């Protein structure tokens, strides 16, 4: 977790401080940050996506003998701290929670592993135990001084950048040339919200300011009032649209075929199928290039329709699958760095408007694919990228088709459907239902399977052929 958080800090310069324990991490962006124009959905989704990708990528480094059995995912939410005092209170709250949880868990597992108690019995013993009671239990029954346990577990971990001397080169006589560089480092303290720790680090003072008072008491309800928890409109279709971050660069580094890489699209489709399997409220997915739209049913109560939770859960799971499935598709290519995706949630009140949205995405797929097919054909024929752009400027669809046919012998209408129409993923009823025998009669159990099709979803005939998607 700490290594993943450090990677996030290195990747996004606007993040100036992070604190974590257990399976949780908080990332503090500087007050003047314009990261993603301060759009909360974009910020939270891209950070959680990158964190997840790094987590899966680094798994083997830390667990060389353990297989990652299923894709991990993380939830995220935004907390807006209007003042330094609120940030201080937030950090004090999280560190206090770290201590309370760790102390409880230490007692609980000592009682189970060494005390011979069942988990139910251990819970009952600790039900009303206060902090001092738990310390005495550990000391008297198991000879453990809680304050001597690992600081990592009791205090959590802070990560932020400090200036350190780094050797950049060596002179001819062998003497090192040093420069001050900002590097992320790990720090710990009993009170990360205290003046002594905070004000001792110049980088924190420069980016965030100084704490004038110590913070000893926390009020969780006060801090929770600053949580950004918008709920999506009820009784509407929810569409979660995810997009690859800087995927032009990602495609270049990993040498994807232009204008379309079938393996890369197959990987996106595999991930989307996995998302549909994981989240049963998703009824339809449509994807093209590095983009996927996931449609949740109208009456979905997934995460109580909290936008940040839904978006982050889907983006995180998709990112996790992308890294895990990479070798299944690109078995000859190394994944050179962790990919990331951003996401957003949009509500559509009627079937017609939802269908219009999906039609828009498919039209966009066709327009982009037609243009890109022409563009890369021109580039491969010897034109520069700027020449190809100027050549295609202002051309209509029929002119592009004529260019492809006459200049390159390509009939656009015979290109693979996946390139021209994108991919639609949804559930259909199995042809042979399962019979369940009861005492008196037999009942048919309706089962579904997930299919991936490359078809025209603009025409009404598709929706008439699959009425269960929107009903």
JSON list of N, CA and C in Angstrom, two decimals, residues 232-282:
[
{"chain": "A", "resi": 232, "resn": "UNK", "atom": "N", "xyz": [-27.00, 10.30, -6.96]},
{"chain": "A", "resi": 232, "resn": "UNK", "atom": "CA", "xyz": [-27.54, 10.42, -8.31]},
{"chain": "A", "resi": 232, "resn": "UNK", "atom": "C", "xyz": [-29.06, 10.40, -8.28]},
{"chain": "A", "resi": 233, "resn": "UNK", "atom": "N", "xyz": [-29.65, 11.08, -9.25]},
{"chain": "A", "resi": 233, "resn": "UNK", "atom": "CA", "xyz": [-31.09, 11.22, -9.32]},
{"chain": "A", "resi": 233, "resn": "UNK", "atom": "C", "xyz": [-31.78, 9.86, -9.33]},
{"chain": "A", "resi": 234, "resn": "UNK", "atom": "N", "xyz": [-32.81, 9.66, -8.51]},
{"chain": "A", "resi": 234, "resn": "UNK", "atom": "CA", "xyz": [-33.50, 8.37, -8.46]},
{"chain": "A", "resi": 234, "resn": "UNK", "atom": "C", "xyz": [-34.29, 8.09, -9.74]},
{"chain": "A", "resi": 235, "resn": "UNK", "atom": "N", "xyz": [-34.56, 6.81, -9.97]},
{"chain": "A", "resi": 235, "resn": "UNK", "atom": "CA", "xyz": [-35.40, 6.36, -11.10]},
{"chain": "A", "resi": 235, "resn": "UNK", "atom": "C", "xyz": [-34.90, 6.86, -12.44]},
{"chain": "A", "resi": 236, "resn": "UNK", "atom": "N", "xyz": [-33.59, 6.90, -12.60]},
{"chain": "A", "resi": 236, "resn": "UNK", "atom": "CA", "xyz": [-32.98, 7.27, -13.89]},
{"chain": "A", "resi": 236, "resn": "UNK", "atom": "C", "xyz": [-31.90, 6.25, -14.22]},
{"chain": "A", "resi": 237, "resn": "UNK", "atom": "N", "xyz": [-31.67, 6.09, -15.51]},
{"chain": "A", "resi": 237, "resn": "UNK", "atom": "CA", "xyz": [-30.55, 5.26, -15.94]},
{"chain": "A", "resi": 237, "resn": "UNK", "atom": "C", "xyz": [-29.24, 5.95, -15.55]},
{"chain": "A", "resi": 238, "resn": "UNK", "atom": "N", "xyz": [-28.33, 5.18, -14.97]},
{"chain": "A", "resi": 238, "resn": "UNK", "atom": "CA", "xyz": [-27.01, 5.72, -14.62]},
{"chain": "A", "resi": 238, "resn": "UNK", "atom": "C", "xyz": [-26.00, 5.19, -15.64]},
{"chain": "A", "resi": 239, "resn": "UNK", "atom": "N", "xyz": [-25.28, 6.09, -16.27]},
{"chain": "A", "resi": 239, "resn": "UNK", "atom": "CA", "xyz": [-24.21, 5.70, -17.18]},
{"chain": "A", "resi": 239, "resn": "UNK", "atom": "C", "xyz": [-22.88, 6.11, -16.58]},
{"chain": "A", "resi": 240, "resn": "UNK", "atom": "N", "xyz": [-22.01, 5.14, -16.38]},
{"chain": "A", "resi": 240, "resn": "UNK", "atom": "CA", "xyz": [-20.64, 5.40, -15.94]},
{"chain": "A", "resi": 240, "resn": "UNK", "atom": "C", "xyz": [-19.74, 5.26, -17.16]},
{"chain": "A", "resi": 241, "resn": "UNK", "atom": "N", "xyz": [-19.18, 6.38, -17.57]},
{"chain": "A", "resi": 241, "resn": "UNK", "atom": "CA", "xyz": [-18.31, 6.37, -18.75]},
{"chain": "A", "resi": 241, "resn": "UNK", "atom": "C", "xyz": [-16.87, 6.52, -18.30]},
{"chain": "A", "resi": 242, "resn": "UNK", "atom": "N", "xyz": [-16.03, 5.58, -18.70]},
{"chain": "A", "resi": 242, "resn": "UNK", "atom": "CA", "xyz": [-14.62, 5.63, -18.35]},
{"chain": "A", "resi": 242, "resn": "UNK", "atom": "C", "xyz": [-13.79, 5.84, -19.62]},
{"chain": "A", "resi": 243, "resn": "UNK", "atom": "N", "xyz": [-12.69, 6.56, -19.47]},
{"chain": "A", "resi": 243, "resn": "UNK", "atom": "CA", "xyz": [-11.78, 6.85, -20.58]},
{"chain": "A", "resi": 243, "resn": "UNK", "atom": "C", "xyz": [-10.35, 6.63, -20.13]},
{"chain": "A", "resi": 244, "resn": "UNK", "atom": "N", "xyz": [-9.52, 6.13, -21.03]},
{"chain": "A", "resi": 244, "resn": "UNK", "atom": "CA", "xyz": [-8.12, 5.98, -20.72]},
{"chain": "A", "resi": 244, "resn": "UNK", "atom": "C", "xyz": [-7.43, 7.33, -20.57]},
{"chain": "A", "resi": 245, "resn": "UNK", "atom": "N", "xyz": [-6.56, 7.43, -19.59]},
{"chain": "A", "resi": 245, "resn": "UNK", "atom": "CA", "xyz": [-5.81, 8.69, -19.37]},
{"chain": "A", "resi": 245, "resn": "UNK", "atom": "C", "xyz": [-4.52, 8.66, -20.18]},
{"chain": "A", "resi": 246, "resn": "UNK", "atom": "N", "xyz": [-4.36, 9.66, -21.04]},
{"chain": "A", "resi": 246, "resn": "UNK", "atom": "CA", "xyz": [-3.15, 9.79, -21.86]},
{"chain": "A", "resi": 246, "resn": "UNK", "atom": "C", "xyz": [-2.87, 8.48, -22.62]},
{"chain": "A", "resi": 247, "resn": "UNK", "atom": "N", "xyz": [-3.94, 7.92, -23.22]},
{"chain": "A", "resi": 247, "resn": "UNK", "atom": "CA", "xyz": [-3.77, 6.63, -23.88]},
{"chain": "A", "resi": 247, "resn": "UNK", "atom": "C", "xyz": [-3.09, 6.74, -25.25]},
{"chain": "A", "resi": 248, "resn": "UNK", "atom": "N", "xyz": [-2.99, 7.95, -25.81]},
{"chain": "A", "resi": 248, "resn": "UNK", "atom": "CA", "xyz": [-2.20, 8.09, -27.03]},
{"chain": "A", "resi": 248, "resn": "UNK", "atom": "C", "xyz": [-0.74, 7.74, -26.74]},
{"chain": "A", "resi": 249, "resn": "UNK", "atom": "N", "xyz": [-0.26, 8.27, -25.62]},
{"chain": "A", "resi": 249, "resn": "UNK", "atom": "CA", "xyz": [1.11, 7.96, -25.21]},
{"chain": "A", "resi": 249, "resn": "UNK", "atom": "C", "xyz": [1.23, 6.48, -24.84]},
{"chain": "A", "resi": 250, "resn": "UNK", "atom": "N", "xyz": [0.24, 5.97, -24.11]},
{"chain": "A", "resi": 250, "resn": "UNK", "atom": "CA", "xyz": [0.26, 4.56, -23.69]},
{"chain": "A", "resi": 250, "resn": "UNK", "atom": "C", "xyz": [0.31, 3.65, -24.92]},
{"chain": "A", "resi": 251, "resn": "UNK", "atom": "N", "xyz": [-0.49, 3.99, -25.95]},
{"chain": "A", "resi": 251, "resn": "UNK", "atom": "CA", "xyz": [-0.52, 3.19, -27.18]},
{"chain": "A", "resi": 251, "resn": "UNK", "atom": "C", "xyz": [0.81, 3.25, -27.91]},
{"chain": "A", "resi": 252, "resn": "UNK", "atom": "N", "xyz": [1.44, 4.44, -27.93]},
{"chain": "A", "resi": 252, "resn": "UNK", "atom": "CA", "xyz": [2.74, 4.58, -28.60]},
{"chain": "A", "resi": 252, "resn": "UNK", "atom": "C", "xyz": [3.82, 3.78, -27.88]},
{"chain": "A", "resi": 253, "resn": "UNK", "atom": "N", "xyz": [3.87, 3.91, -26.55]},
{"chain": "A", "resi": 253, "resn": "UNK", "atom": "CA", "xyz": [4.90, 3.21, -25.77]},
{"chain": "A", "resi": 253, "resn": "UNK", "atom": "C", "xyz": [4.77, 1.70, -25.94]},
{"chain": "A", "resi": 254, "resn": "UNK", "atom": "N", "xyz": [3.53, 1.22, -26.00]},
{"chain": "A", "resi": 254, "resn": "UNK", "atom": "CA", "xyz": [3.30, -0.22, -26.10]},
{"chain": "A", "resi": 254, "resn": "UNK", "atom": "C", "xyz": [3.12, -0.69, -27.54]},
{"chain": "A", "resi": 255, "resn": "UNK", "atom": "N", "xyz": [3.38, 0.21, -28.49]},
{"chain": "A", "resi": 255, "resn": "UNK", "atom": "CA", "xyz": [3.41, -0.11, -29.91]},
{"chain": "A", "resi": 255, "resn": "UNK", "atom": "C", "xyz": [2.12, -0.78, -30.39]},
{"chain": "A", "resi": 256, "resn": "UNK", "atom": "N", "xyz": [0.99, -0.15, -30.06]},
{"chain": "A", "resi": 256, "resn": "UNK", "atom": "CA", "xyz": [-0.28, -0.63, -30.58]},
{"chain": "A", "resi": 256, "resn": "UNK", "atom": "C", "xyz": [-0.34, -0.37, -32.08]},
{"chain": "A", "resi": 257, "resn": "UNK", "atom": "N", "xyz": [-1.00, -1.28, -32.80]},
{"chain": "A", "resi": 257, "resn": "UNK", "atom": "CA", "xyz": [-1.19, -1.08, -34.23]},
{"chain": "A", "resi": 257, "resn": "UNK", "atom": "C", "xyz": [-2.11, 0.10, -34.47]},
{"chain": "A", "resi": 258, "resn": "UNK", "atom": "N", "xyz": [-1.84, 0.86, -35.54]},
{"chain": "A", "resi": 258, "resn": "UNK", "atom": "CA", "xyz": [-2.68, 2.00, -35.90]},
{"chain": "A", "resi": 258, "resn": "UNK", "atom": "C", "xyz": [-3.38, 1.70, -37.21]},
{"chain": "A", "resi": 259, "resn": "UNK", "atom": "N", "xyz": [-4.64, 2.08, -37.38]},
{"chain": "A", "resi": 259, "resn": "UNK", "atom": "CA", "xyz": [-5.47, 2.88, -36.48]},
{"chain": "A", "resi": 259, "resn": "UNK", "atom": "C", "xyz": [-6.18, 2.05, -35.39]},
{"chain": "A", "resi": 260, "resn": "UNK", "atom": "N", "xyz": [-6.19, 0.72, -35.54]},
{"chain": "A", "resi": 260, "resn": "UNK", "atom": "CA", "xyz": [-6.86, -0.12, -34.55]},
{"chain": "A", "resi": 260, "resn": "UNK", "atom": "C", "xyz": [-5.96, -1.30, -34.18]},
{"chain": "A", "resi": 261, "resn": "UNK", "atom": "N", "xyz": [-5.90, -1.59, -32.92]},
{"chain": "A", "resi": 261, "resn": "UNK", "atom": "CA", "xyz": [-5.17, -2.76, -32.45]},
{"chain": "A", "resi": 261, "resn": "UNK", "atom": "C", "xyz": [-6.18, -3.75, -31.90]},
{"chain": "A", "resi": 262, "resn": "UNK", "atom": "N", "xyz": [-6.38, -4.85, -32.63]},
{"chain": "A", "resi": 262, "resn": "UNK", "atom": "CA", "xyz": [-7.41, -5.81, -32.23]},
{"chain": "A", "resi": 262, "resn": "UNK", "atom": "C", "xyz": [-7.16, -6.37, -30.83]},
{"chain": "A", "resi": 263, "resn": "UNK", "atom": "N", "xyz": [-5.90, -6.63, -30.50]},
{"chain": "A", "resi": 263, "resn": "UNK", "atom": "CA", "xyz": [-5.60, -7.18, -29.18]},
{"chain": "A", "resi": 263, "resn": "UNK", "atom": "C", "xyz": [-5.95, -6.17, -28.08]},
{"chain": "A", "resi": 264, "resn": "UNK", "atom": "N", "xyz": [-5.65, -4.90, -28.32]},
{"chain": "A", "resi": 264, "resn": "UNK", "atom": "CA", "xyz": [-5.97, -3.88, -27.31]},
{"chain": "A", "resi": 264, "resn": "UNK", "atom": "C", "xyz": [-7.48, -3.78, -27.11]},
{"chain": "A", "resi": 265, "resn": "UNK", "atom": "N", "xyz": [-8.23, -3.86, -28.20]},
{"chain": "A", "resi": 265, "resn": "UNK", "atom": "CA", "xyz": [-9.70, -3.82, -28.09]},
{"chain": "A", "resi": 265, "resn": "UNK", "atom": "C", "xyz": [-10.23, -5.08, -27.41]},
{"chain": "A", "resi": 266, "resn": "UNK", "atom": "N", "xyz": [-9.63, -6.22, -27.72]},
{"chain": "A", "resi": 266, "resn": "UNK", "atom": "CA", "xyz": [-10.04, -7.47, -27.05]},
{"chain": "A", "resi": 266, "resn": "UNK", "atom": "C", "xyz": [-9.81, -7.37, -25.54]},
{"chain": "A", "resi": 267, "resn": "UNK", "atom": "N", "xyz": [-8.69, -6.74, -25.15]},
{"chain": "A", "resi": 267, "resn": "UNK", "atom": "CA", "xyz": [-8.40, -6.57, -23.72]},
{"chain": "A", "resi": 267, "resn": "UNK", "atom": "C", "xyz": [-9.45, -5.69, -23.07]},
{"chain": "A", "resi": 268, "resn": "UNK", "atom": "N", "xyz": [-9.81, -4.58, -23.70]},
{"chain": "A", "resi": 268, "resn": "UNK", "atom": "CA", "xyz": [-10.86, -3.71, -23.17]},
{"chain": "A", "resi": 268, "resn": "UNK", "atom": "C", "xyz": [-12.17, -4.48, -23.01]},
{"chain": "A", "resi": 269, "resn": "UNK", "atom": "N", "xyz": [-12.50, -5.31, -24.00]},
{"chain": "A", "resi": 269, "resn": "UNK", "atom": "CA", "xyz": [-13.74, -6.08, -23.95]},
{"chain": "A", "resi": 269, "resn": "UNK", "atom": "C", "xyz": [-13.72, -7.12, -22.82]},
{"chain": "A", "resi": 270, "resn": "UNK", "atom": "N", "xyz": [-12.58, -7.76, -22.63]},
{"chain": "A", "resi": 270, "resn": "UNK", "atom": "CA", "xyz": [-12.45, -8.73, -21.53]},
{"chain": "A", "resi": 270, "resn": "UNK", "atom": "C", "xyz": [-12.69, -8.06, -20.18]},
{"chain": "A", "resi": 271, "resn": "UNK", "atom": "N", "xyz": [-12.14, -6.86, -20.03]},
{"chain": "A", "resi": 271, "resn": "UNK", "atom": "CA", "xyz": [-12.31, -6.11, -18.78]},
{"chain": "A", "resi": 271, "resn": "UNK", "atom": "C", "xyz": [-13.77, -5.72, -18.58]},
{"chain": "A", "resi": 272, "resn": "UNK", "atom": "N", "xyz": [-14.43, -5.29, -19.66]},
{"chain": "A", "resi": 272, "resn": "UNK", "atom": "CA", "xyz": [-15.83, -4.89, -19.57]},
{"chain": "A", "resi": 272, "resn": "UNK", "atom": "C", "xyz": [-16.73, -6.07, -19.21]},
{"chain": "A", "resi": 273, "resn": "UNK", "atom": "N", "xyz": [-16.44, -7.24, -19.78]},
{"chain": "A", "resi": 273, "resn": "UNK", "atom": "CA", "xyz": [-17.19, -8.45, -19.43]},
{"chain": "A", "resi": 273, "resn": "UNK", "atom": "C", "xyz": [-17.04, -8.75, -17.94]},
{"chain": "A", "resi": 274, "resn": "UNK", "atom": "N", "xyz": [-15.82, -8.62, -17.43]},
{"chain": "A", "resi": 274, "resn": "UNK", "atom": "CA", "xyz": [-15.57, -8.87, -16.00]},
{"chain": "A", "resi": 274, "resn": "UNK", "atom": "C", "xyz": [-16.34, -7.89, -15.14]},
{"chain": "A", "resi": 275, "resn": "UNK", "atom": "N", "xyz": [-16.42, -6.63, -15.56]},
{"chain": "A", "resi": 275, "resn": "UNK", "atom": "CA", "xyz": [-17.19, -5.62, -14.81]},
{"chain": "A", "resi": 275, "resn": "UNK", "atom": "C", "xyz": [-18.66, -6.00, -14.79]},
{"chain": "A", "resi": 276, "resn": "UNK", "atom": "N", "xyz": [-19.19, -6.45, -15.92]},
{"chain": "A", "resi": 276, "resn": "UNK", "atom": "CA", "xyz": [-20.59, -6.86, -15.98]},
{"chain": "A", "resi": 276, "resn": "UNK", "atom": "C", "xyz": [-20.86, -8.06, -15.07]},
{"chain": "A", "resi": 277, "resn": "UNK", "atom": "N", "xyz": [-19.90, -8.96, -14.99]},
{"chain": "A", "resi": 277, "resn": "UNK", "atom": "CA", "xyz": [-20.05, -10.12, -14.10]},
{"chain": "A", "resi": 277, "resn": "UNK", "atom": "C", "xyz": [-20.00, -9.71, -12.63]},
{"chain": "A", "resi": 278, "resn": "UNK", "atom": "N", "xyz": [-19.18, -8.70, -12.33]},
{"chain": "A", "resi": 278, "resn": "UNK", "atom": "CA", "xyz": [-18.98, -8.29, -10.94]},
{"chain": "A", "resi": 278, "resn": "UNK", "atom": "C", "xyz": [-20.13, -7.44, -10.41]},
{"chain": "A", "resi": 279, "resn": "UNK", "atom": "N", "xyz": [-20.66, -6.56, -11.25]},
{"chain": "A", "resi": 279, "resn": "UNK", "atom": "CA", "xyz": [-21.70, -5.62, -10.83]},
{"chain": "A", "resi": 279, "resn": "UNK", "atom": "C", "xyz": [-23.02, -5.98, -11.54]},
{"chain": "A", "resi": 280, "resn": "UNK", "atom": "N", "xyz": [-23.88, -6.65, -10.81]},
{"chain": "A", "resi": 280, "resn": "UNK", "atom": "CA", "xyz": [-25.10, -7.19, -11.41]},
{"chain": "A", "resi": 280, "resn": "UNK", "atom": "C", "xyz": [-26.10, -6.10, -11.80]},
{"chain": "A", "resi": 281, "resn": "UNK", "atom": "N", "xyz": [-25.94, -4.91, -11.27]},
{"chain": "A", "resi": 281, "resn": "UNK", "atom": "CA", "xyz": [-26.84, -3.82, -11.63]},
{"chain": "A", "resi": 281, "resn": "UNK", "atom": "C", "xyz": [-26.53, -3.24, -13.01]},
{"chain": "A", "resi": 282, "resn": "UNK", "atom": "N", "xyz": [-25.39, -3.60, -13.57]},
{"chain": "A", "resi": 282, "resn": "UNK", "atom": "CA", "xyz": [-25.05, -3.14, -14.92]},
{"chain": "A", "resi": 282, "resn": "UNK", "atom": "C", "xyz": [-25.77, -4.04, -15.93]}
]
